[in-house]
Tab-separated table of C-alpha atoms in Angstrom:
chain	number	residue	atom	x	y	z
W	1397	MET	CA	-33.879	172.202	-31.086
W	1398	VAL	CA	-34.196	170.297	-34.529
W	1399	SER	CA	-36.985	168.160	-32.853
W	1400	THR	CA	-39.084	171.166	-32.163
W	1401	ARG	CA	-42.175	172.403	-34.386
W	1402	THR	CA	-40.457	175.556	-35.064
W	1403	VAL	CA	-37.847	173.900	-36.749
W	1404	GLU	CA	-39.681	171.673	-38.651
W	1405	ARG	CA	-41.637	174.433	-40.352
W	1406	MET	CA	-38.176	176.259	-41.211
W	1407	ARG	CA	-36.982	175.134	-44.597
W	1408	ALA	CA	-33.615	177.126	-44.936
W	1409	ARG	CA	-30.733	176.515	-42.556
W	1410	GLY	CA	-30.069	180.091	-42.359
W	1411	ARG	CA	-33.236	180.815	-40.445
W	1412	VAL	CA	-32.287	177.974	-38.059
W	1413	ARG	CA	-28.564	179.869	-37.727
W	1414	ARG	CA	-30.264	183.320	-37.017
W	1415	ARG	CA	-32.762	181.668	-34.771
W	1416	VAL	CA	-29.799	179.852	-32.689
W	1417	GLU	CA	-27.938	183.235	-32.511
W	1418	ALA	CA	-31.070	185.032	-31.240
W	1419	LEU	CA	-31.517	182.461	-28.453
W	1420	LEU	CA	-27.841	182.428	-27.586
W	1421	ALA	CA	-27.997	186.209	-27.324
W	1422	GLU	CA	-31.291	185.844	-25.217
W	1423	ARG	CA	-30.037	183.277	-22.764
W	1424	HIS	CA	-26.355	184.285	-22.576
W	1425	GLY	CA	-25.883	187.794	-23.594
W	1426	ALA	CA	-24.998	189.174	-27.165
W	1427	GLY	CA	-21.396	187.934	-28.039
W	1428	VAL	CA	-20.922	185.696	-25.036
W	1429	VAL	CA	-21.090	182.397	-26.730
W	1430	PRO	CA	-19.211	182.261	-29.874
W	1431	MET	CA	-21.186	180.946	-33.060
W	1432	PRO	CA	-19.216	178.412	-35.373
W	1433	SER	CA	-18.518	179.408	-38.869
W	1434	ARG	CA	-21.370	179.190	-41.354
W	1435	SER	CA	-19.782	175.997	-42.982
W	1436	ALA	CA	-19.130	174.508	-39.611
W	1437	PHE	CA	-22.739	175.385	-38.362
W	1438	TYR	CA	-24.366	173.713	-41.481
W	1439	ARG	CA	-22.421	170.452	-41.146
W	1440	LEU	CA	-23.553	170.292	-37.283
W	1441	VAL	CA	-27.120	170.887	-38.488
W	1442	GLU	CA	-26.812	168.137	-41.056
W	1443	ALA	CA	-25.386	165.766	-38.571
W	1444	VAL	CA	-28.423	166.564	-36.033
W	1445	SER	CA	-30.968	166.458	-38.563
W	1446	THR	CA	-30.027	163.098	-40.418
W	1447	GLY	CA	-33.081	160.857	-40.719
W	1448	THR	CA	-35.705	163.731	-39.729
W	1449	HIS	CA	-36.199	165.171	-43.075
W	1450	ALA	CA	-36.212	168.723	-41.344
W	1451	PHE	CA	-34.874	170.524	-44.317
W	1452	GLY	CA	-36.446	168.251	-47.061
W	1453	SER	CA	-39.856	168.451	-48.621
W	1454	ALA	CA	-42.942	168.558	-46.541
W	1455	SER	CA	-44.334	165.381	-48.168
W	1456	SER	CA	-41.248	163.415	-46.685
W	1457	ARG	CA	-41.796	164.983	-43.196
W	1458	ARG	CA	-45.627	163.885	-43.272
W	1459	SER	CA	-44.657	160.612	-44.500
W	1460	GLN	CA	-42.113	160.196	-41.560
W	1461	ALA	CA	-44.721	161.217	-39.178
W	1462	ARG	CA	-47.175	158.719	-40.203
W	1463	ARG	CA	-45.089	155.904	-39.830
W	1464	PRO	CA	-45.719	153.656	-36.954
W	1465	ALA	CA	-43.167	153.161	-34.204
W	1466	GLY	CA	-41.231	150.074	-34.381
W	1467	ALA	CA	-42.412	146.741	-33.053
W	1468	PHE	CA	-39.453	145.358	-31.608
W	1469	THR	CA	-36.699	146.463	-29.491
W	1470	PRO	CA	-33.123	145.415	-29.411
W	1471	SER	CA	-32.235	143.271	-26.339
W	1472	ALA	CA	-28.753	143.057	-24.993
W	1473	ALA	CA	-27.270	140.864	-22.534
W	1474	CYS	CA	-23.534	140.624	-20.879
W	1475	ARG	CA	-23.200	137.051	-19.899
W	1476	PRO	CA	-24.497	133.744	-20.718
W	1477	GLY	CA	-28.113	133.166	-19.309
W	1478	GLU	CA	-28.700	136.649	-18.280
W	1479	LEU	CA	-31.458	136.981	-21.125
W	1480	VAL	CA	-32.908	133.650	-22.845
W	1481	GLN	CA	-35.690	134.427	-25.431
W	1482	ILE	CA	-38.252	131.552	-26.261
W	1483	ASP	CA	-40.069	131.794	-29.447
W	1484	THR	CA	-42.711	129.405	-30.877
W	1485	THR	CA	-43.418	129.591	-34.673
W	1486	PRO	CA	-45.416	127.225	-37.154
W	1487	LEU	CA	-43.189	125.477	-39.829
W	1488	ASP	CA	-44.112	125.841	-43.495
W	1489	VAL	CA	-44.381	121.870	-44.073
W	1490	LEU	CA	-47.128	119.486	-43.608
W	1491	VAL	CA	-46.510	116.443	-41.924
W	1492	VAL	CA	-48.672	113.111	-41.009
W	1493	LEU	CA	-49.300	113.156	-37.069
W	1494	GLU	CA	-49.410	110.053	-34.991
W	1495	ASP	CA	-52.960	109.793	-35.489
W	1496	GLY	CA	-52.860	110.061	-39.273
W	1497	VAL	CA	-53.902	113.325	-39.499
W	1498	SER	CA	-51.819	115.923	-41.463
W	1499	GLY	CA	-51.170	118.994	-39.970
W	1500	ARG	CA	-48.263	121.752	-39.271
W	1501	PRO	CA	-45.778	121.177	-36.560
W	1502	GLU	CA	-44.603	123.900	-34.246
W	1503	LEU	CA	-40.837	124.607	-33.521
W	1504	THR	CA	-40.040	126.048	-30.061
W	1505	VAL	CA	-36.699	127.251	-29.595
W	1506	ALA	CA	-34.891	128.857	-26.617
W	1507	VAL	CA	-31.928	131.166	-27.744
W	1508	ASP	CA	-29.289	132.917	-25.232
W	1509	VAL	CA	-29.087	136.540	-26.210
W	1510	ALA	CA	-25.461	137.037	-25.032
W	1511	THR	CA	-24.029	134.122	-26.998
W	1512	ARG	CA	-26.525	133.897	-29.675
W	1513	THR	CA	-26.698	130.019	-28.772
W	1514	ILE	CA	-29.599	127.966	-29.400
W	1515	CYS	CA	-30.026	126.309	-25.840
W	1516	ALA	CA	-32.804	123.845	-26.659
W	1517	ALA	CA	-35.558	123.270	-29.145
W	1518	VAL	CA	-38.832	121.393	-28.926
W	1519	LEU	CA	-40.700	120.227	-32.246
W	1520	ARG	CA	-44.380	119.144	-31.711
W	1521	PRO	CA	-47.767	118.999	-33.251
W	1522	ALA	CA	-49.695	122.596	-33.432
W	1523	GLY	CA	-50.731	123.647	-29.896
W	1524	THR	CA	-47.504	124.010	-27.788
W	1525	LYS	CA	-48.381	123.965	-24.225
W	1526	ALA	CA	-46.824	125.100	-21.109
W	1527	VAL	CA	-45.474	121.454	-20.750
W	1528	ASP	CA	-43.267	122.101	-23.598
W	1529	ALA	CA	-41.702	125.230	-22.136
W	1530	SER	CA	-40.874	123.005	-18.981
W	1531	LEU	CA	-39.290	120.346	-21.371
W	1532	LEU	CA	-37.241	123.184	-23.091
W	1533	LEU	CA	-36.106	124.530	-19.797
W	1534	ALA	CA	-35.246	120.809	-18.715
W	1535	LYS	CA	-33.195	120.367	-21.823
W	1536	MET	CA	-31.328	123.562	-21.328
W	1537	LEU	CA	-30.219	122.502	-17.849
W	1538	VAL	CA	-29.212	118.824	-18.705
W	1539	PRO	CA	-25.818	118.107	-20.726
W	1540	GLU	CA	-26.835	116.944	-24.331
W	1541	PRO	CA	-25.588	113.214	-24.560
W	1542	LEU	CA	-23.124	112.438	-27.648
W	1543	ARG	CA	-25.448	110.707	-30.115
W	1544	PRO	CA	-24.516	107.342	-31.850
W	1545	GLY	CA	-22.790	108.324	-35.182
W	1546	TRP	CA	-21.672	111.800	-34.119
W	1547	PRO	CA	-17.864	112.423	-34.508
W	1548	GLU	CA	-15.650	112.108	-31.495
W	1549	SER	CA	-14.726	116.055	-32.351
W	1550	LEU	CA	-18.126	116.857	-31.177
W	1551	ALA	CA	-17.569	115.573	-27.584
W	1552	MET	CA	-17.239	117.975	-24.543
W	1553	SER	CA	-13.806	116.128	-23.903
W	1554	ALA	CA	-12.320	117.526	-27.051
W	1555	THR	CA	-13.010	121.100	-26.249
W	1556	LEU	CA	-10.806	123.350	-24.299
W	1557	ILE	CA	-12.948	123.366	-21.414
W	1558	PRO	CA	-11.517	121.679	-18.255
W	1559	HIS	CA	-13.599	118.640	-18.843
W	1560	ALA	CA	-11.846	116.491	-16.033
W	1561	GLN	CA	-12.577	118.841	-13.386
W	1562	LEU	CA	-16.428	119.063	-14.599
W	1563	LEU	CA	-16.778	115.332	-14.353
W	1564	ASP	CA	-16.502	115.676	-10.506
W	1565	ILE	CA	-19.565	117.911	-10.472
W	1566	ASP	CA	-21.761	115.843	-12.952
W	1567	ALA	CA	-20.792	112.348	-14.081
W	1568	ARG	CA	-23.139	112.962	-17.107
W	1569	LEU	CA	-20.476	115.116	-18.510
W	1570	GLU	CA	-18.383	112.067	-19.328
W	1571	GLN	CA	-20.262	111.339	-22.589
W	1572	ALA	CA	-21.649	114.804	-23.116
W	1573	ALA	CA	-21.751	116.744	-26.618
W	1574	ALA	CA	-20.098	120.191	-26.730
W	1575	LYS	CA	-23.297	121.961	-26.043
W	1576	PRO	CA	-22.986	124.672	-23.410
W	1577	VAL	CA	-25.392	124.322	-20.503
W	1578	ILE	CA	-26.650	127.601	-19.889
W	1579	VAL	CA	-28.905	128.526	-16.747
W	1580	PRO	CA	-31.316	131.132	-17.711
W	1581	GLU	CA	-31.636	134.090	-15.128
W	1582	THR	CA	-34.460	135.873	-17.254
W	1583	ARG	CA	-36.656	134.643	-20.070
W	1584	THR	CA	-38.744	136.333	-22.381
W	1585	GLN	CA	-41.515	134.765	-24.595
W	1586	THR	CA	-43.072	136.333	-27.654
W	1587	GLN	CA	-46.170	134.468	-27.459
W	1588	PRO	CA	-47.897	133.080	-24.173
W	1589	LEU	CA	-48.004	129.648	-24.027
W	1590	GLU	CA	-51.269	127.830	-23.169
W	1591	CYS	CA	-51.493	126.970	-19.566
W	1592	PRO	CA	-54.206	124.524	-18.390
W	1593	SER	CA	-56.356	126.368	-15.817
W	1594	SER	CA	-56.468	125.082	-12.107
């Protein structure tokens, strides 16, 4: 009832209480449904109307009504790989590219929503293409090798994962870093990548 135009025009909670009493009497008969005490009713109205400015100033309600809808909706995933988000962003640095021209590089990152793990990342000059998305997916599906100079504590063999059993499945895991291999079921992109026309 708080979201209707009638309530938005009401400024006093007492009017809301009288309107609720009238609606209950109209729908169920007078005295059939008991009303809560005045203070309990006002607490309920306050809880229901929080953030709506239903009982505040008219300028607050107008300001709230003019506010645009939120641009982003939260994403939820329950298991690794259920939803992987891919995003590309230009970095605020100026670099000298291979051809000697200076430019801003772009970073493309794949993030698993359930674990908040960065699955893979690609850094390249401006103009990320579909082949970069393919490279990103390939990096996600292949175990990361342990690089020279990395401490042995970053090896997959140093984790609680049953490493010896996984070696039978994929021999590349022998020298792998402790980075999860997440197979994406669904992926979303905030910006479509340029694909060559066929």
